[in-house]
PDB file of C-alpha atoms in Angstrom:
ATOM      1  CA  ASN A 237       0.000   0.000   0.000  1.00 51.00           C
ATOM      2  CA  VAL A 238       1.219   3.472  -0.874  1.00 50.00           C
ATOM      3  CA  GLY A 239       0.296   6.144   1.623  1.00 50.00           C
ATOM      4  CA  TYR A 240      -0.838   9.612   0.704  1.00 47.00           C
ATOM      5  CA  GLU A 241       2.364  11.019   2.176  1.00 50.00           C
ATOM      6  CA  SER A 242       4.350   9.105  -0.445  1.00 49.00           C
ATOM      7  CA  PHE A 243       3.254  11.533  -3.176  1.00 46.00           C
ATOM      8  CA  PRO A 244       5.211  14.765  -3.398  1.00 52.00           C
ATOM      9  CA  GLN A 245       3.185  17.734  -2.173  1.00 53.00           C
ATOM     10  CA  ASP A 246       5.293  20.159  -4.189  1.00 54.00           C
ATOM     11  CA  PRO A 247       5.631  19.158  -7.879  1.00 54.00           C
ATOM     12  CA  GLY A 248       8.783  21.215  -8.174  1.00 55.00           C
ATOM     13  CA  GLY A 249      10.498  21.788 -11.482  1.00 57.00           C
ATOM     14  CA  PRO A 250      10.190  24.820 -13.729  1.00 60.00           C
ATOM     15  CA  TRP A 251       6.435  24.270 -14.257  1.00 61.00           C
ATOM     16  CA  GLY A 252       5.583  23.329 -10.710  1.00 62.00           C
ATOM     17  CA  TRP A 253       3.956  26.653  -9.885  1.00 64.00           C
ATOM     18  CA  LEU A 254       1.686  26.294 -12.931  1.00 67.00           C
ATOM     19  CA  LEU A 255       0.460  22.864 -11.825  1.00 67.00           C
ATOM     20  CA  VAL A 256      -0.217  24.149  -8.322  1.00 67.00           C
ATOM     21  CA  ALA A 257      -2.184  27.095  -9.700  1.00 69.00           C
ATOM     22  CA  ALA A 258      -4.189  24.858 -12.047  1.00 67.00           C
ATOM     23  CA  ARG A 259      -5.152  22.664  -9.095  1.00 68.00           C
ATOM     24  CA  TYR A 260      -7.049  25.599  -7.598  1.00 66.00           C
ATOM     25  CA  VAL A 261      -8.214  27.411 -10.748  1.00 68.00           C
ATOM     26  CA  VAL A 262      -9.637  24.575 -12.864  1.00 66.00           C
ATOM     27  CA  PRO A 263     -12.413  23.522 -10.417  1.00 70.00           C
ATOM     28  CA  TRP A 264     -13.744  27.106 -10.502  1.00 63.00           C
ATOM     29  CA  MET A 265     -13.760  27.519 -14.278  1.00 65.00           C
ATOM     30  CA  ILE A 266     -17.074  25.746 -14.989  1.00 66.00           C
ATOM     31  CA  PRO A 267     -19.075  27.664 -12.332  1.00 69.00           C
ATOM     32  CA  VAL A 268     -17.542  30.955 -13.445  1.00 60.00           C
ATOM     33  CA  LEU A 269     -18.371  30.304 -17.109  1.00 60.00           C
ATOM     34  CA  ALA A 270     -21.916  29.337 -16.143  1.00 60.00           C
ATOM     35  CA  VAL A 271     -22.330  32.577 -14.195  1.00 60.00           C
ATOM     36  CA  LEU A 272     -20.961  34.636 -17.101  1.00 54.00           C
ATOM     37  CA  ALA A 273     -23.433  32.980 -19.513  1.00 56.00           C
ATOM     38  CA  PHE A 274     -26.282  33.682 -17.097  1.00 53.00           C
ATOM     39  CA  VAL A 275     -25.200  37.301 -16.663  1.00 57.00           C
ATOM     40  CA  ASP A 276     -25.095  37.801 -20.461  1.00 58.00           C
ATOM     41  CA  ALA A 277     -28.598  36.330 -20.853  1.00 58.00           C
ATOM     42  CA  LEU A 278     -29.816  38.504 -17.960  1.00 60.00           C
ATOM     43  CA  ARG A 279     -28.247  41.573 -19.560  1.00 58.00           C
ATOM     44  CA  VAL A 280     -30.049  40.948 -22.857  1.00 60.00           C
ATOM     45  CA  ARG A 281     -33.363  40.350 -21.072  1.00 63.00           C
ATOM     46  CA  LEU A 282     -32.914  43.510 -19.010  1.00 65.00           C
ATOM     47  CA  VAL A 283     -32.078  45.628 -22.076  1.00 62.00           C
ATOM     48  CA  LEU A 284     -35.107  44.360 -24.002  1.00 66.00           C
ATOM     49  CA  TRP A 285     -37.417  44.723 -20.994  1.00 63.00           C
ATOM     50  CA  LEU A 286     -36.287  48.294 -20.272  1.00 65.00           C
ATOM     51  CA  ARG A 287     -36.721  49.301 -23.902  1.00 62.00           C
ATOM     52  CA  ARG A 288     -40.228  47.870 -23.969  1.00 60.00           C
ATOM     53  CA  ARG A 289     -41.187  49.269 -20.558  1.00 61.00           C
ATOM     54  CA  PHE A 290     -39.881  52.802 -21.081  1.00 61.00           C
ATOM     55  CA  ARG A 291     -40.193  53.198 -24.830  1.00 57.00           C
ATOM     56  CA  PHE A 292     -42.538  56.160 -24.339  1.00 49.00           C
ATOM     57  CA  LEU A 293     -39.556  58.053 -22.874  1.00 46.00           C
ATOM     58  CA  SER A 294     -37.357  57.336 -25.879  1.00 51.00           C
ATOM     59  CA  CYS A 295     -37.125  59.550 -28.940  1.00 53.00           C
ATOM     60  CA  ASP A 296     -35.513  56.745 -30.900  1.00 65.00           C
ATOM     61  CA  ASP A 297     -37.439  56.334 -34.157  1.00 76.00           C
ATOM     62  CA  ARG A 298     -35.006  53.887 -35.759  1.00 82.00           C
ATOM     63  CA  PRO A 299     -36.673  50.830 -37.318  1.00 88.00           C
ATOM     64  CA  LEU A 300     -36.628  47.432 -35.647  1.00 91.00           C
ATOM     65  CA  VAL A 301     -35.900  44.239 -37.591  1.00 94.00           C
ATOM     66  CA  LEU A 302     -36.444  40.771 -36.102  1.00 95.00           C
ATOM     67  CA  ILE A 303     -34.601  37.775 -37.562  1.00 95.00           C
ATOM     68  CA  VAL A 304     -35.769  34.364 -36.333  1.00 95.00           C
ATOM     69  CA  GLY A 305     -33.109  31.687 -36.793  1.00 94.00           C
ATOM     70  CA  LEU A 306     -29.368  32.197 -37.079  1.00 93.00           C
ATOM     71  CA  GLY A 307     -28.261  29.723 -39.699  1.00 91.00           C
ATOM     72  CA  VAL A 308     -26.278  30.619 -42.793  1.00 88.00           C
ATOM     73  CA  LYS A 309     -29.215  32.510 -44.319  1.00 86.00           C
ATOM     74  CA  GLY A 310     -30.182  34.139 -41.029  1.00 91.00           C
ATOM     75  CA  LEU A 311     -26.655  35.478 -40.530  1.00 92.00           C
ATOM     76  CA  ALA A 312     -26.647  36.679 -44.147  1.00 87.00           C
ATOM     77  CA  MET A 313     -29.827  38.642 -43.389  1.00 89.00           C
ATOM     78  CA  VAL A 314     -28.130  40.221 -40.341  1.00 92.00           C
ATOM     79  CA  HIS A 315     -25.280  41.475 -42.532  1.00 89.00           C
ATOM     80  CA  ALA A 316     -27.707  42.545 -45.266  1.00 85.00           C
ATOM     81  CA  GLU A 317     -29.821  44.590 -42.849  1.00 88.00           C
ATOM     82  CA  ARG A 318     -26.734  46.119 -41.279  1.00 86.00           C
ATOM     83  CA  GLY A 319     -25.437  47.031 -44.734  1.00 82.00           C
ATOM     84  CA  ARG A 320     -28.818  48.472 -45.624  1.00 79.00           C
ATOM     85  CA  SER A 321     -28.804  50.837 -42.645  1.00 79.00           C
ATOM     86  CA  SER A 322     -26.300  51.259 -39.841  1.00 79.00           C
ATOM     87  CA  GLY A 323     -28.983  52.691 -37.561  1.00 83.00           C
ATOM     88  CA  THR A 324     -31.425  49.788 -37.656  1.00 88.00           C
ATOM     89  CA  HIS A 325     -32.117  47.874 -34.460  1.00 89.00           C
ATOM     90  CA  ILE A 326     -31.508  44.201 -35.304  1.00 93.00           C
ATOM     91  CA  VAL A 327     -32.737  41.536 -32.903  1.00 93.00           C
ATOM     92  CA  VAL A 328     -32.068  37.839 -33.485  1.00 94.00           C
ATOM     93  CA  LEU A 329     -34.223  35.129 -31.912  1.00 93.00           C
ATOM     94  CA  GLU A 330     -32.176  31.927 -31.807  1.00 93.00           C
ATOM     95  CA  ARG A 331     -32.922  28.620 -30.055  1.00 90.00           C
ATOM     96  CA  ASP A 332     -29.406  27.182 -29.757  1.00 91.00           C
ATOM     97  CA  PRO A 333     -27.150  28.988 -27.234  1.00 87.00           C
ATOM     98  CA  GLY A 334     -24.130  27.193 -28.692  1.00 89.00           C
ATOM     99  CA  ASN A 335     -24.691  28.415 -32.247  1.00 92.00           C
ATOM    100  CA  PRO A 336     -21.237  29.395 -33.601  1.00 93.00           C
ATOM    101  CA  ALA A 337     -22.797  32.242 -35.615  1.00 94.00           C
ATOM    102  CA  ILE A 338     -23.842  34.157 -32.472  1.00 92.00           C
ATOM    103  CA  PRO A 339     -20.487  36.021 -32.040  1.00 93.00           C
ATOM    104  CA  ALA A 340     -20.596  37.129 -35.694  1.00 94.00           C
ATOM    105  CA  ALA A 341     -24.167  38.414 -35.281  1.00 94.00           C
ATOM    106  CA  LYS A 342     -23.203  40.332 -32.144  1.00 91.00           C
ATOM    107  CA  ALA A 343     -20.140  41.746 -33.913  1.00 93.00           C
ATOM    108  CA  ALA A 344     -22.496  43.068 -36.604  1.00 92.00           C
ATOM    109  CA  GLY A 345     -24.430  44.948 -33.926  1.00 91.00           C
ATOM    110  CA  ALA A 346     -27.364  42.564 -33.441  1.00 92.00           C
ATOM    111  CA  ILE A 347     -28.931  41.742 -30.083  1.00 89.00           C
ATOM    112  CA  VAL A 348     -29.234  37.956 -29.759  1.00 90.00           C
ATOM    113  CA  TRP A 349     -32.037  36.545 -27.637  1.00 87.00           C
ATOM    114  CA  ILE A 350     -31.913  32.823 -26.844  1.00 87.00           C
ATOM    115  CA  GLY A 351     -35.488  31.605 -26.998  1.00 84.00           C
ATOM    116  CA  ASP A 352     -38.080  29.582 -28.845  1.00 84.00           C
ATOM    117  CA  ALA A 353     -39.194  30.627 -32.311  1.00 78.00           C
ATOM    118  CA  ASP A 354     -42.573  29.016 -31.601  1.00 81.00           C
ATOM    119  CA  SER A 355     -43.140  31.122 -28.484  1.00 81.00           C
ATOM    120  CA  GLU A 356     -45.375  34.163 -28.524  1.00 85.00           C
ATOM    121  CA  SER A 357     -43.775  35.457 -25.309  1.00 82.00           C
ATOM    122  CA  ASP A 358     -40.249  35.288 -26.765  1.00 83.00           C
ATOM    123  CA  MET A 359     -41.309  37.232 -29.842  1.00 87.00           C
ATOM    124  CA  THR A 360     -43.003  39.788 -27.609  1.00 83.00           C
ATOM    125  CA  ILE A 361     -39.788  40.178 -25.581  1.00 80.00           C
ATOM    126  CA  CYS A 362     -37.697  40.672 -28.728  1.00 83.00           C
ATOM    127  CA  CYS A 363     -40.030  43.261 -30.236  1.00 84.00           C
ATOM    128  CA  TRP A 364     -40.046  46.032 -27.635  1.00 80.00           C
ATOM    129  CA  LYS A 365     -41.694  48.145 -30.338  1.00 84.00           C
ATOM    130  CA  ARG A 366     -43.522  47.411 -33.557  1.00 88.00           C
ATOM    131  CA  PRO A 367     -41.022  45.907 -36.037  1.00 91.00           C
ATOM    132  CA  GLY A 368     -40.729  47.025 -39.620  1.00 91.00           C
ATOM    133  CA  ARG A 369     -39.591  43.639 -40.942  1.00 92.00           C
ATOM    134  CA  ILE A 370     -39.594  40.081 -39.615  1.00 94.00           C
ATOM    135  CA  PHE A 371     -37.551  37.332 -41.255  1.00 93.00           C
ATOM    136  CA  ALA A 372     -38.361  33.701 -40.409  1.00 93.00           C
ATOM    137  CA  MET A 373     -35.117  31.978 -41.407  1.00 92.00           C
ATOM    138  CA  THR A 374     -35.041  28.762 -39.367  1.00 91.00           C
ATOM    139  CA  GLY A 375     -34.165  25.449 -40.989  1.00 88.00           C
ATOM    140  CA  SER A 376     -37.757  24.195 -40.700  1.00 91.00           C
ATOM    141  CA  ASP A 377     -40.528  25.247 -43.090  1.00 91.00           C
ATOM    142  CA  GLN A 378     -43.130  24.414 -40.422  1.00 91.00           C
ATOM    143  CA  HIS A 379     -41.435  26.614 -37.826  1.00 92.00           C
ATOM    144  CA  ASN A 380     -41.218  29.479 -40.305  1.00 92.00           C
ATOM    145  CA  LEU A 381     -44.918  29.202 -41.088  1.00 93.00           C
ATOM    146  CA  LEU A 382     -45.654  29.214 -37.359  1.00 93.00           C
ATOM    147  CA  VAL A 383     -43.603  32.405 -37.001  1.00 93.00           C
ATOM    148  CA  VAL A 384     -45.847  33.995 -39.647  1.00 93.00           C
ATOM    149  CA  LYS A 385     -48.939  32.943 -37.668  1.00 92.00           C
ATOM    150  CA  ILE A 386     -47.571  34.389 -34.423  1.00 93.00           C
ATOM    151  CA  ALA A 387     -46.485  37.617 -36.135  1.00 92.00           C
ATOM    152  CA  ARG A 388     -49.937  37.942 -37.702  1.00 90.00           C
ATOM    153  CA  MET A 389     -51.574  37.539 -34.312  1.00 90.00           C
ATOM    154  CA  LEU A 390     -49.296  40.101 -32.657  1.00 89.00           C
ATOM    155  CA  PHE A 391     -48.804  42.728 -35.346  1.00 89.00           C
ATOM    156  CA  LYS A 392     -51.638  42.583 -37.887  1.00 85.00           C
ATOM    157  CA  ALA A 393     -53.300  45.567 -36.243  1.00 83.00           C
ATOM    158  CA  GLY A 394     -51.196  48.664 -35.651  1.00 82.00           C
ATOM    159  CA  ASP A 395     -50.112  52.072 -36.823  1.00 83.00           C
ATOM    160  CA  SER A 396     -47.247  51.128 -39.137  1.00 87.00           C
ATOM    161  CA  ARG A 397     -46.699  48.481 -41.802  1.00 89.00           C
ATOM    162  CA  VAL A 398     -45.058  45.185 -40.836  1.00 92.00           C
ATOM    163  CA  GLU A 399     -43.499  43.024 -43.559  1.00 90.00           C
ATOM    164  CA  VAL A 400     -42.998  39.334 -42.762  1.00 92.00           C
ATOM    165  CA  PHE A 401     -40.694  37.161 -44.893  1.00 89.00           C
ATOM    166  CA  ALA A 402     -40.736  33.394 -44.361  1.00 91.00           C
ATOM    167  CA  LEU A 403     -38.196  31.056 -45.921  1.00 89.00           C
ATOM    168  CA  ILE A 404     -40.115  28.051 -47.308  1.00 88.00           C
ATOM    169  CA  GLN A 405     -37.749  25.818 -49.253  1.00 84.00           C
ATOM    170  CA  ASP A 406     -40.124  23.013 -50.182  1.00 85.00           C
ATOM    171  CA  ILE A 407     -41.929  23.981 -53.398  1.00 77.00           C
ATOM    172  CA  GLN A 408     -45.143  22.074 -52.645  1.00 83.00           C
ATOM    173  CA  GLU A 409     -45.254  23.423 -49.101  1.00 87.00           C
ATOM    174  CA  ARG A 410     -44.900  26.951 -50.434  1.00 82.00           C
ATOM    175  CA  ARG A 411     -47.687  26.424 -52.972  1.00 81.00           C
ATOM    176  CA  ASN A 412     -50.032  24.996 -50.363  1.00 85.00           C
ATOM    177  CA  ALA A 413     -49.337  27.805 -47.885  1.00 85.00           C
ATOM    178  CA  SER A 414     -49.638  30.515 -50.561  1.00 80.00           C
ATOM    179  CA  SER A 415     -53.170  29.352 -51.320  1.00 82.00           C
ATOM    180  CA  MET A 416     -54.209  30.104 -47.724  1.00 83.00           C
ATOM    181  CA  GLU A 417     -55.189  33.662 -46.818  1.00 78.00           C
ATOM    182  CA  ILE A 418     -53.316  33.599 -43.512  1.00 78.00           C
ATOM    183  CA  PHE A 419     -50.002  33.169 -45.353  1.00 82.00           C
ATOM    184  CA  ASN A 420     -50.797  35.392 -48.315  1.00 77.00           C
ATOM    185  CA  GLU A 421     -51.748  38.850 -47.072  1.00 79.00           C
ATOM    186  CA  ASP A 422     -51.095  42.246 -48.558  1.00 79.00           C
ATOM    187  CA  THR A 423     -52.877  44.889 -46.533  1.00 82.00           C
ATOM    188  CA  GLU A 424     -51.915  48.421 -45.649  1.00 82.00           C
ATOM    189  CA  LYS A 425     -50.521  47.442 -42.234  1.00 86.00           C
ATOM    190  CA  PHE A 426     -49.464  43.806 -42.657  1.00 89.00           C
ATOM    191  CA  TRP A 427     -47.776  42.008 -45.553  1.00 87.00           C
ATOM    192  CA  THR A 428     -46.476  38.456 -45.819  1.00 88.00           C
ATOM    193  CA  HIS A 429     -44.174  36.896 -48.367  1.00 85.00           C
ATOM    194  CA  LEU A 430     -43.281  33.210 -48.554  1.00 85.00           C
ATOM    195  CA  MET A 431     -39.926  33.110 -50.258  1.00 81.00           C
ATOM    196  CA  ASP A 432     -37.287  30.749 -51.454  1.00 79.00           C
ATOM    197  CA  TYR A 433     -33.811  32.172 -50.942  1.00 70.00           C
ATOM    198  CA  GLU A 434     -32.560  31.129 -54.357  1.00 76.00           C
ATOM    199  CA  GLU A 435     -35.693  32.375 -56.148  1.00 75.00           C
ATOM    200  CA  ASP A 436     -35.346  35.797 -54.560  1.00 74.00           C
ATOM    201  CA  ILE A 437     -31.669  35.984 -55.558  1.00 73.00           C
ATOM    202  CA  ALA A 438     -32.594  35.016 -59.107  1.00 78.00           C
ATOM    203  CA  ALA A 439     -35.378  37.604 -59.288  1.00 76.00           C
ATOM    204  CA  TYR A 440     -33.130  40.344 -57.903  1.00 71.00           C
ATOM    205  CA  SER A 441     -30.254  39.424 -60.243  1.00 73.00           C
ATOM    206  CA  LEU A 442     -32.447  39.637 -63.330  1.00 75.00           C
ATOM    207  CA  PHE A 443     -33.999  42.856 -62.066  1.00 75.00           C
ATOM    208  CA  LYS A 444     -30.549  44.356 -61.553  1.00 71.00           C
ATOM    209  CA  TYR A 445     -29.164  42.964 -64.830  1.00 75.00           C
ATOM    210  CA  PRO A 446     -32.159  42.473 -67.124  1.00 76.00           C
ATOM    211  CA  VAL A 447     -32.063  40.232 -70.194  1.00 76.00           C
ATOM    212  CA  LEU A 448     -32.437  42.497 -73.223  1.00 73.00           C
ATOM    213  CA  PRO A 449     -32.418  41.790 -76.961  1.00 71.00           C
ATOM    214  CA  VAL A 450     -29.408  42.703 -79.045  1.00 71.00           C
ATOM    215  CA  GLY A 451     -30.926  44.671 -81.895  1.00 71.00           C
ATOM    216  CA  ARG A 452     -33.570  42.401 -83.442  1.00 70.00           C
ATOM    217  CA  SER A 453     -31.930  39.214 -82.206  1.00 73.00           C
ATOM    218  CA  ALA A 454     -33.194  37.209 -79.270  1.00 73.00           C
ATOM    219  CA  PRO A 455     -31.145  37.620 -76.077  1.00 75.00           C
ATOM    220  CA  ARG A 456     -28.809  34.742 -75.300  1.00 78.00           C
ATOM    221  CA  VAL A 457     -28.074  33.599 -71.757  1.00 79.00           C
ATOM    222  CA  LEU A 458     -25.682  30.970 -70.418  1.00 81.00           C
ATOM    223  CA  VAL A 459     -26.490  29.540 -66.971  1.00 83.00           C
ATOM    224  CA  VAL A 460     -23.584  27.598 -65.515  1.00 84.00           C
ATOM    225  CA  GLY A 461     -24.713  25.116 -62.857  1.00 80.00           C
ATOM    226  CA  GLY A 462     -27.939  23.199 -62.472  1.00 77.00           C
ATOM    227  CA  GLY A 463     -28.271  23.471 -58.701  1.00 79.00           C
ATOM    228  CA  ARG A 464     -31.006  25.283 -56.788  1.00 76.00           C
ATOM    229  CA  LEU A 465     -29.844  28.726 -57.867  1.00 76.00           C
ATOM    230  CA  GLY A 466     -29.326  27.633 -61.486  1.00 80.00           C
ATOM    231  CA  TYR A 467     -32.815  26.140 -61.520  1.00 80.00           C
ATOM    232  CA  ALA A 468     -34.287  29.320 -59.995  1.00 80.00           C
ATOM    233  CA  LEU A 469     -32.552  31.461 -62.634  1.00 80.00           C
ATOM    234  CA  SER A 470     -33.905  29.233 -65.408  1.00 80.00           C
ATOM    235  CA  VAL A 471     -37.463  29.474 -64.051  1.00 80.00           C
ATOM    236  CA  GLU A 472     -37.204  33.252 -63.714  1.00 79.00           C
ATOM    237  CA  LEU A 473     -35.900  33.527 -67.283  1.00 79.00           C
ATOM    238  CA  LEU A 474     -38.810  31.458 -68.554  1.00 78.00           C
ATOM    239  CA  LYS A 475     -41.322  33.624 -66.693  1.00 76.00           C
ATOM    240  CA  GLN A 476     -39.812  36.885 -67.878  1.00 71.00           C
ATOM    241  CA  GLY A 477     -39.488  35.599 -71.428  1.00 66.00           C
ATOM    242  CA  HIS A 478     -43.113  34.454 -71.447  1.00 61.00           C
ATOM    243  CA  PHE A 479     -44.548  37.821 -70.423  1.00 57.00           C
ATOM    244  CA  MET A 480     -42.213  39.961 -72.522  1.00 57.00           C
ATOM    245  CA  CYS A 481     -42.709  37.841 -75.625  1.00 57.00           C
ATOM    246  CA  ARG A 482     -46.467  37.758 -75.155  1.00 55.00           C
ATOM    247  CA  ASP A 483     -46.509  41.560 -75.097  1.00 53.00           C
ATOM    248  CA  GLY A 484     -44.380  41.654 -78.240  1.00 58.00           C
ATOM    249  CA  ARG A 485     -41.552  43.523 -76.565  1.00 58.00           C
ATOM    250  CA  MET A 486     -38.861  41.045 -77.565  1.00 59.00           C
ATOM    251  CA  PRO A 487     -38.331  37.591 -79.077  1.00 64.00           C
ATOM    252  CA  PHE A 488     -38.157  34.702 -76.656  1.00 68.00           C
ATOM    253  CA  PRO A 489     -34.695  34.490 -75.031  1.00 68.00           C
ATOM    254  CA  ARG A 490     -32.416  31.625 -75.892  1.00 73.00           C
ATOM    255  CA  PHE A 491     -30.545  30.214 -72.934  1.00 73.00           C
ATOM    256  CA  VAL A 492     -28.461  27.161 -72.196  1.00 73.00           C
ATOM    257  CA  VAL A 493     -27.947  25.514 -68.816  1.00 73.00           C
ATOM    258  CA  VAL A 494     -24.604  23.809 -68.364  1.00 67.00           C
TER     259      VAL A 494
END
């Protein structure tokens, strides 16, 4: 049997002091990190609560944008909104506290609230005033549709217009939802849009760089790539070509997908 006194109490050596310090510091690291995480969450809750409670004292008329879901597309929307206006209040509602995109969103000036996208109370906390735009960008079509329902219930009536964008990637799901009035509204104070990220990029690209005829010849377009974005570009070209050719404004475009 080896007694406890057989082990050296002082490790000695050039790194002995570091081992002694680690013996006392390491056991406290987990509690300290837990407290810091709690304090950060409490700080965010306090900031949002104070803004909602005392908003009548504030002269801040800057718009509020809520982004639900902080995936690749959600983070892209944070940067897009920040690039659109440096004065916009951007609030992110994210379920996963360990999401690696949270530091990047905070660095872009967004307030990140860890909560449930399906919760009416969490959305109420995030929106201390009436938002101008809401983006439902979670990875689930069903969750995004539920966000539209909650936003409709909370913000359909009000003084200013609220625009709600929901990312619905499944084509059939988007068609079914678009046929329902609750997901297809365009009123003076409340507007919803079920979008596909690639379709919106395609529509914007062709709006920014329209396909025009060269003299009397039909325009020619080469689409490289047959993925989701290539498919969306092809569909948008077909739609634009159909309406422009029907009106006699130009011959039908000729395009090739590689």
